[in-house]
Amino acid sequence: MKDGFAQDLARMAQILHEQPDVEQTAERFLEFVLTALATNHASVVLTQRAGRLESAVSTDALVEEADRLQVELGEGPTYDAVQEERSVVSGNAAADERWPRWSAEMTEVALRSVLSVRLRTPTRTVGVLNLFDPATDRFGESDDVTAQMYADHAAVAVANARSESSLWEAIDSRRLVGQAQGILMERFGLTDEQAFAVLRRYSQDNNVRLREVAERLIRTRKLS
């Protein structure tokens, strides 16, 4: 039993590291966890800057709504798992006094039990695994232990996928900005620095990301 469990974790780790992006890494992770915990409802939520949370993947519309409400209201088991750096379990999400606003909204969502487990590396929490079930009191200590073992093995793969995605996005952004600068330089006889200053000023004045300004100029050949 233990050998089979260890082999499953090792196989999962290998498969996750082969995935091309964060979303597919999270999706494959959920496949393993759902089988191990014998439930059908789960999600992976990623931590962002300034304490923000962002859903990476969810199994269904019910879970998506439960996570959306947490983000919208700024409370719930996912937030507590991150802030308190521990797993959080609720036997009835629709009647849990720890999150009064979220629980009130969850009366309309057909999910009751929830287990939130951190995806943690040695230096930070990269996300949270949320497990849901329509039945009350579905998850116990053994579920927490099992889920945490899977989450610990997945955390490094998720963190690496995020870093790689961020790197490629940064490279792509620089490429787009360079193309946009070239258009302005050719059209108006600007230097490289002057063209970048035009793009940056438009970005700041209109509260639009520099990458989006560059994409628009390349696509339409105009800034507005």
mmCIF file of C-alpha atoms in Angstrom:
data_model
loop_
_atom_site.group_PDB
_atom_site.id
_atom_site.type_symbol
_atom_site.label_atom_id
_atom_site.label_comp_id
_atom_site.label_asym_id
_atom_site.label_seq_id
_atom_site.Cartn_x
_atom_site.Cartn_y
_atom_site.Cartn_z
ATOM 1 C CA MET A 1 0.000 0.000 0.000
ATOM 2 C CA LYS A 2 2.749 2.403 1.030
ATOM 3 C CA ASP A 3 4.852 1.418 -1.979
ATOM 4 C CA GLY A 4 1.898 2.026 -4.287
ATOM 5 C CA PHE A 5 1.240 5.404 -2.708
ATOM 6 C CA ALA A 6 4.879 6.444 -3.072
ATOM 7 C CA GLN A 7 4.906 5.291 -6.678
ATOM 8 C CA ASP A 8 1.772 7.311 -7.392
ATOM 9 C CA LEU A 9 3.358 10.443 -5.919
ATOM 10 C CA ALA A 10 6.542 9.900 -7.922
ATOM 11 C CA ARG A 11 4.565 9.335 -11.122
ATOM 12 C CA MET A 12 2.524 12.462 -10.492
ATOM 13 C CA ALA A 13 5.637 14.566 -9.883
ATOM 14 C CA GLN A 14 7.172 13.371 -13.146
ATOM 15 C CA ILE A 15 4.007 14.038 -15.159
ATOM 16 C CA LEU A 16 3.513 17.488 -13.639
ATOM 17 C CA HIS A 17 7.030 18.589 -14.525
ATOM 18 C CA GLU A 18 6.330 17.621 -18.148
ATOM 19 C CA GLN A 19 3.350 19.973 -18.486
ATOM 20 C CA PRO A 20 3.783 23.100 -20.641
ATOM 21 C CA ASP A 21 2.018 25.655 -18.441
ATOM 22 C CA VAL A 22 0.457 26.353 -15.052
ATOM 23 C CA GLU A 23 -3.095 25.501 -16.068
ATOM 24 C CA GLN A 24 -2.247 22.070 -17.439
ATOM 25 C CA THR A 25 0.005 21.390 -14.455
ATOM 26 C CA ALA A 26 -2.889 22.169 -12.108
ATOM 27 C CA GLU A 27 -5.327 20.098 -14.171
ATOM 28 C CA ARG A 28 -3.141 16.996 -14.067
ATOM 29 C CA PHE A 29 -2.554 17.526 -10.339
ATOM 30 C CA LEU A 30 -6.302 17.505 -9.712
ATOM 31 C CA GLU A 31 -6.673 14.243 -11.624
ATOM 32 C CA PHE A 32 -4.365 12.507 -9.155
ATOM 33 C CA VAL A 33 -5.865 14.149 -6.065
ATOM 34 C CA LEU A 34 -9.478 13.444 -7.002
ATOM 35 C CA THR A 35 -8.673 9.769 -7.438
ATOM 36 C CA ALA A 36 -6.747 9.578 -4.169
ATOM 37 C CA LEU A 37 -9.411 11.386 -2.120
ATOM 38 C CA ALA A 38 -12.416 9.855 -3.927
ATOM 39 C CA THR A 39 -14.196 13.148 -4.498
ATOM 40 C CA ASN A 40 -15.281 14.946 -7.660
ATOM 41 C CA HIS A 41 -15.091 18.632 -6.767
ATOM 42 C CA ALA A 42 -11.823 20.529 -6.464
ATOM 43 C CA SER A 43 -9.830 23.540 -7.548
ATOM 44 C CA VAL A 44 -6.380 25.046 -7.469
ATOM 45 C CA VAL A 45 -6.169 28.707 -6.502
ATOM 46 C CA LEU A 46 -2.886 30.580 -6.955
ATOM 47 C CA THR A 47 -1.513 33.290 -4.695
ATOM 48 C CA GLN A 48 -0.715 36.652 -6.269
ATOM 49 C CA ARG A 49 0.894 39.843 -5.052
ATOM 50 C CA ALA A 50 -0.665 41.889 -2.246
ATOM 51 C CA GLY A 51 -2.524 38.858 -0.906
ATOM 52 C CA ARG A 52 -4.705 38.422 -3.972
ATOM 53 C CA LEU A 53 -5.959 35.009 -5.049
ATOM 54 C CA GLU A 54 -6.635 33.814 -8.575
ATOM 55 C CA SER A 55 -8.322 30.598 -9.659
ATOM 56 C CA ALA A 56 -6.112 28.468 -11.895
ATOM 57 C CA VAL A 57 -8.467 25.564 -12.576
ATOM 58 C CA SER A 58 -11.672 24.077 -11.178
ATOM 59 C CA THR A 59 -13.535 20.863 -11.856
ATOM 60 C CA ASP A 60 -17.015 22.314 -12.329
ATOM 61 C CA ALA A 61 -19.313 25.332 -12.093
ATOM 62 C CA LEU A 62 -20.145 24.752 -8.419
ATOM 63 C CA VAL A 63 -16.510 24.911 -7.389
ATOM 64 C CA GLU A 64 -15.932 27.873 -9.663
ATOM 65 C CA GLU A 65 -18.755 29.744 -7.922
ATOM 66 C CA ALA A 66 -17.488 28.839 -4.440
ATOM 67 C CA ASP A 67 -14.032 30.173 -5.302
ATOM 68 C CA ARG A 68 -15.415 33.253 -7.040
ATOM 69 C CA LEU A 69 -17.362 34.158 -3.916
ATOM 70 C CA GLN A 70 -14.244 33.819 -1.776
ATOM 71 C CA VAL A 71 -12.288 36.171 -4.021
ATOM 72 C CA GLU A 72 -15.183 38.620 -4.270
ATOM 73 C CA LEU A 73 -15.806 38.701 -0.512
ATOM 74 C CA GLY A 74 -12.196 38.406 0.594
ATOM 75 C CA GLU A 75 -12.897 35.617 3.073
ATOM 76 C CA GLY A 76 -13.162 31.852 3.217
ATOM 77 C CA PRO A 77 -11.064 28.749 3.840
ATOM 78 C CA THR A 78 -8.644 29.514 1.003
ATOM 79 C CA TYR A 79 -7.710 32.855 2.548
ATOM 80 C CA ASP A 80 -7.335 31.305 5.994
ATOM 81 C CA ALA A 81 -5.115 28.532 4.644
ATOM 82 C CA VAL A 82 -2.759 31.127 3.148
ATOM 83 C CA GLN A 83 -2.807 33.595 6.022
ATOM 84 C CA GLU A 84 -2.605 31.057 8.844
ATOM 85 C CA GLU A 85 -0.237 28.746 6.943
ATOM 86 C CA ARG A 86 -2.175 25.596 7.720
ATOM 87 C CA SER A 87 -4.885 23.371 6.303
ATOM 88 C CA VAL A 88 -8.459 24.499 6.891
ATOM 89 C CA VAL A 89 -11.464 22.177 7.050
ATOM 90 C CA SER A 90 -15.173 22.891 7.314
ATOM 91 C CA GLY A 91 -17.881 20.290 7.718
ATOM 92 C CA ASN A 92 -20.586 22.673 6.534
ATOM 93 C CA ALA A 93 -19.543 25.678 4.476
ATOM 94 C CA ALA A 94 -23.090 27.035 4.535
ATOM 95 C CA ALA A 95 -23.117 27.377 8.325
ATOM 96 C CA ASP A 96 -19.548 28.205 9.303
ATOM 97 C CA GLU A 97 -19.283 31.263 11.537
ATOM 98 C CA ARG A 98 -15.639 31.858 10.606
ATOM 99 C CA TRP A 99 -16.753 33.295 7.260
ATOM 100 C CA PRO A 100 -20.241 34.753 7.751
ATOM 101 C CA ARG A 101 -20.591 36.422 4.367
ATOM 102 C CA TRP A 102 -19.159 33.533 2.376
ATOM 103 C CA SER A 103 -21.209 30.995 4.325
ATOM 104 C CA ALA A 104 -24.393 32.964 3.691
ATOM 105 C CA GLU A 105 -23.729 32.853 -0.050
ATOM 106 C CA MET A 106 -22.801 29.162 0.080
ATOM 107 C CA THR A 107 -26.360 28.273 1.109
ATOM 108 C CA GLU A 108 -27.141 28.657 -2.612
ATOM 109 C CA VAL A 109 -24.230 26.459 -3.734
ATOM 110 C CA ALA A 110 -24.684 22.687 -3.458
ATOM 111 C CA LEU A 111 -21.349 22.068 -1.749
ATOM 112 C CA ARG A 112 -20.960 21.654 1.995
ATOM 113 C CA SER A 113 -17.669 20.099 3.073
ATOM 114 C CA VAL A 114 -14.426 21.850 2.171
ATOM 115 C CA LEU A 115 -10.768 21.110 2.782
ATOM 116 C CA SER A 116 -8.202 23.761 1.824
ATOM 117 C CA VAL A 117 -4.573 22.642 1.703
ATOM 118 C CA ARG A 118 -1.571 24.796 0.884
ATOM 119 C CA LEU A 119 0.729 24.196 -2.069
ATOM 120 C CA ARG A 120 3.914 25.137 -0.257
ATOM 121 C CA THR A 121 7.576 25.324 -1.131
ATOM 122 C CA PRO A 122 10.329 25.859 1.460
ATOM 123 C CA THR A 123 10.048 29.624 0.942
ATOM 124 C CA ARG A 124 6.402 30.430 0.217
ATOM 125 C CA THR A 125 2.829 29.361 -0.411
ATOM 126 C CA VAL A 126 2.269 29.239 -4.173
ATOM 127 C CA GLY A 127 -1.389 28.262 -4.048
ATOM 128 C CA VAL A 128 -4.146 26.305 -2.369
ATOM 129 C CA LEU A 129 -5.819 23.014 -3.217
ATOM 130 C CA ASN A 130 -9.537 23.213 -2.420
ATOM 131 C CA LEU A 131 -11.512 19.987 -2.080
ATOM 132 C CA PHE A 132 -15.311 20.160 -1.885
ATOM 133 C CA ASP A 133 -18.101 17.653 -1.373
ATOM 134 C CA PRO A 134 -21.924 17.938 -1.326
ATOM 135 C CA ALA A 135 -22.093 15.945 1.930
ATOM 136 C CA THR A 136 -21.409 17.481 5.334
ATOM 137 C CA ASP A 137 -18.424 16.399 7.432
ATOM 138 C CA ARG A 138 -16.849 14.656 4.463
ATOM 139 C CA PHE A 139 -13.158 15.358 5.133
ATOM 140 C CA GLY A 140 -11.157 14.215 8.142
ATOM 141 C CA GLU A 141 -7.578 14.202 9.365
ATOM 142 C CA SER A 142 -6.500 11.356 7.093
ATOM 143 C CA ASP A 143 -7.814 13.271 4.068
ATOM 144 C CA ASP A 144 -5.796 16.302 5.150
ATOM 145 C CA VAL A 145 -2.622 14.228 5.474
ATOM 146 C CA THR A 146 -3.103 12.613 2.070
ATOM 147 C CA ALA A 147 -4.012 15.876 0.346
ATOM 148 C CA GLN A 148 -1.007 17.638 1.871
ATOM 149 C CA MET A 149 1.376 14.962 0.632
ATOM 150 C CA TYR A 150 0.072 15.351 -2.911
ATOM 151 C CA ALA A 151 0.125 19.143 -2.586
ATOM 152 C CA ASP A 152 3.732 19.162 -1.367
ATOM 153 C CA HIS A 153 4.840 17.108 -4.354
ATOM 154 C CA ALA A 154 2.888 19.334 -6.744
ATOM 155 C CA ALA A 155 3.950 22.686 -5.287
ATOM 156 C CA VAL A 156 7.410 22.724 -6.863
ATOM 157 C CA ALA A 157 6.007 21.834 -10.289
ATOM 158 C CA VAL A 158 3.379 24.576 -10.026
ATOM 159 C CA ALA A 159 5.973 27.124 -8.874
ATOM 160 C CA ASN A 160 8.304 26.184 -11.731
ATOM 161 C CA ALA A 161 5.491 26.378 -14.275
ATOM 162 C CA ARG A 162 4.552 29.844 -13.016
ATOM 163 C CA SER A 163 8.159 31.048 -13.209
ATOM 164 C CA GLU A 164 8.560 29.700 -16.727
ATOM 165 C CA SER A 165 5.253 31.226 -17.831
ATOM 166 C CA SER A 166 6.273 34.590 -16.363
ATOM 167 C CA LEU A 167 9.628 34.396 -18.129
ATOM 168 C CA TRP A 168 8.087 33.687 -21.520
ATOM 169 C CA GLU A 169 5.484 36.404 -20.991
ATOM 170 C CA ALA A 170 8.244 38.898 -20.198
ATOM 171 C CA ILE A 171 10.202 37.859 -23.296
ATOM 172 C CA ASP A 172 7.077 38.130 -25.449
ATOM 173 C CA SER A 173 6.250 41.543 -23.971
ATOM 174 C CA ARG A 174 9.717 42.864 -24.798
ATOM 175 C CA ARG A 175 9.366 41.539 -28.327
ATOM 176 C CA LEU A 176 6.003 43.265 -28.807
ATOM 177 C CA VAL A 177 7.247 46.559 -27.381
ATOM 178 C CA GLY A 178 10.261 46.373 -29.691
ATOM 179 C CA GLN A 179 7.990 45.892 -32.710
ATOM 180 C CA ALA A 180 5.821 48.825 -31.637
ATOM 181 C CA GLN A 181 8.888 51.012 -31.189
ATOM 182 C CA GLY A 182 9.989 50.101 -34.703
ATOM 183 C CA ILE A 183 6.637 51.196 -36.123
ATOM 184 C CA LEU A 184 6.859 54.595 -34.414
ATOM 185 C CA MET A 185 10.509 55.055 -35.394
ATOM 186 C CA GLU A 186 9.770 54.355 -39.049
ATOM 187 C CA ARG A 187 6.599 56.443 -39.196
ATOM 188 C CA PHE A 188 7.765 59.504 -37.272
ATOM 189 C CA GLY A 189 11.548 59.352 -37.509
ATOM 190 C CA LEU A 190 11.944 58.846 -33.766
ATOM 191 C CA THR A 191 14.895 57.377 -31.938
ATOM 192 C CA ASP A 192 14.535 54.144 -29.994
ATOM 193 C CA GLU A 193 14.336 56.071 -26.711
ATOM 194 C CA GLN A 194 11.791 58.559 -28.061
ATOM 195 C CA ALA A 195 9.547 55.788 -29.397
ATOM 196 C CA PHE A 196 9.612 54.011 -26.039
ATOM 197 C CA ALA A 197 8.793 57.286 -24.266
ATOM 198 C CA VAL A 198 5.710 57.701 -26.484
ATOM 199 C CA LEU A 199 4.498 54.191 -25.663
ATOM 200 C CA ARG A 200 5.140 54.614 -21.954
ATOM 201 C CA ARG A 201 3.391 57.997 -21.803
ATOM 202 C CA TYR A 202 0.319 56.596 -23.588
ATOM 203 C CA SER A 203 0.305 53.630 -21.203
ATOM 204 C CA GLN A 204 0.443 55.873 -18.138
ATOM 205 C CA ASP A 205 -2.031 58.481 -19.379
ATOM 206 C CA ASN A 206 -4.629 55.868 -20.327
ATOM 207 C CA ASN A 207 -3.952 53.372 -17.520
ATOM 208 C CA VAL A 208 -3.288 50.581 -20.031
ATOM 209 C CA ARG A 209 -0.490 48.031 -19.715
ATOM 210 C CA LEU A 210 2.506 48.727 -21.931
ATOM 211 C CA ARG A 211 2.146 45.288 -23.518
ATOM 212 C CA GLU A 212 -1.474 46.049 -24.477
ATOM 213 C CA VAL A 213 -0.466 49.408 -25.967
ATOM 214 C CA ALA A 214 2.157 47.664 -28.083
ATOM 215 C CA GLU A 215 -0.265 44.934 -29.196
ATOM 216 C CA ARG A 216 -2.838 47.551 -30.225
ATOM 217 C CA LEU A 217 -0.313 49.555 -32.228
ATOM 218 C CA ILE A 218 0.950 46.445 -34.024
ATOM 219 C CA ARG A 219 -2.593 45.277 -34.790
ATOM 220 C CA THR A 220 -4.194 48.587 -35.821
ATOM 221 C CA ARG A 221 -1.138 50.675 -36.700
ATOM 222 C CA LYS A 222 -2.438 53.395 -34.359
ATOM 223 C CA LEU A 223 -2.496 54.026 -30.615
ATOM 224 C CA SER A 224 -6.153 54.971 -30.216
#
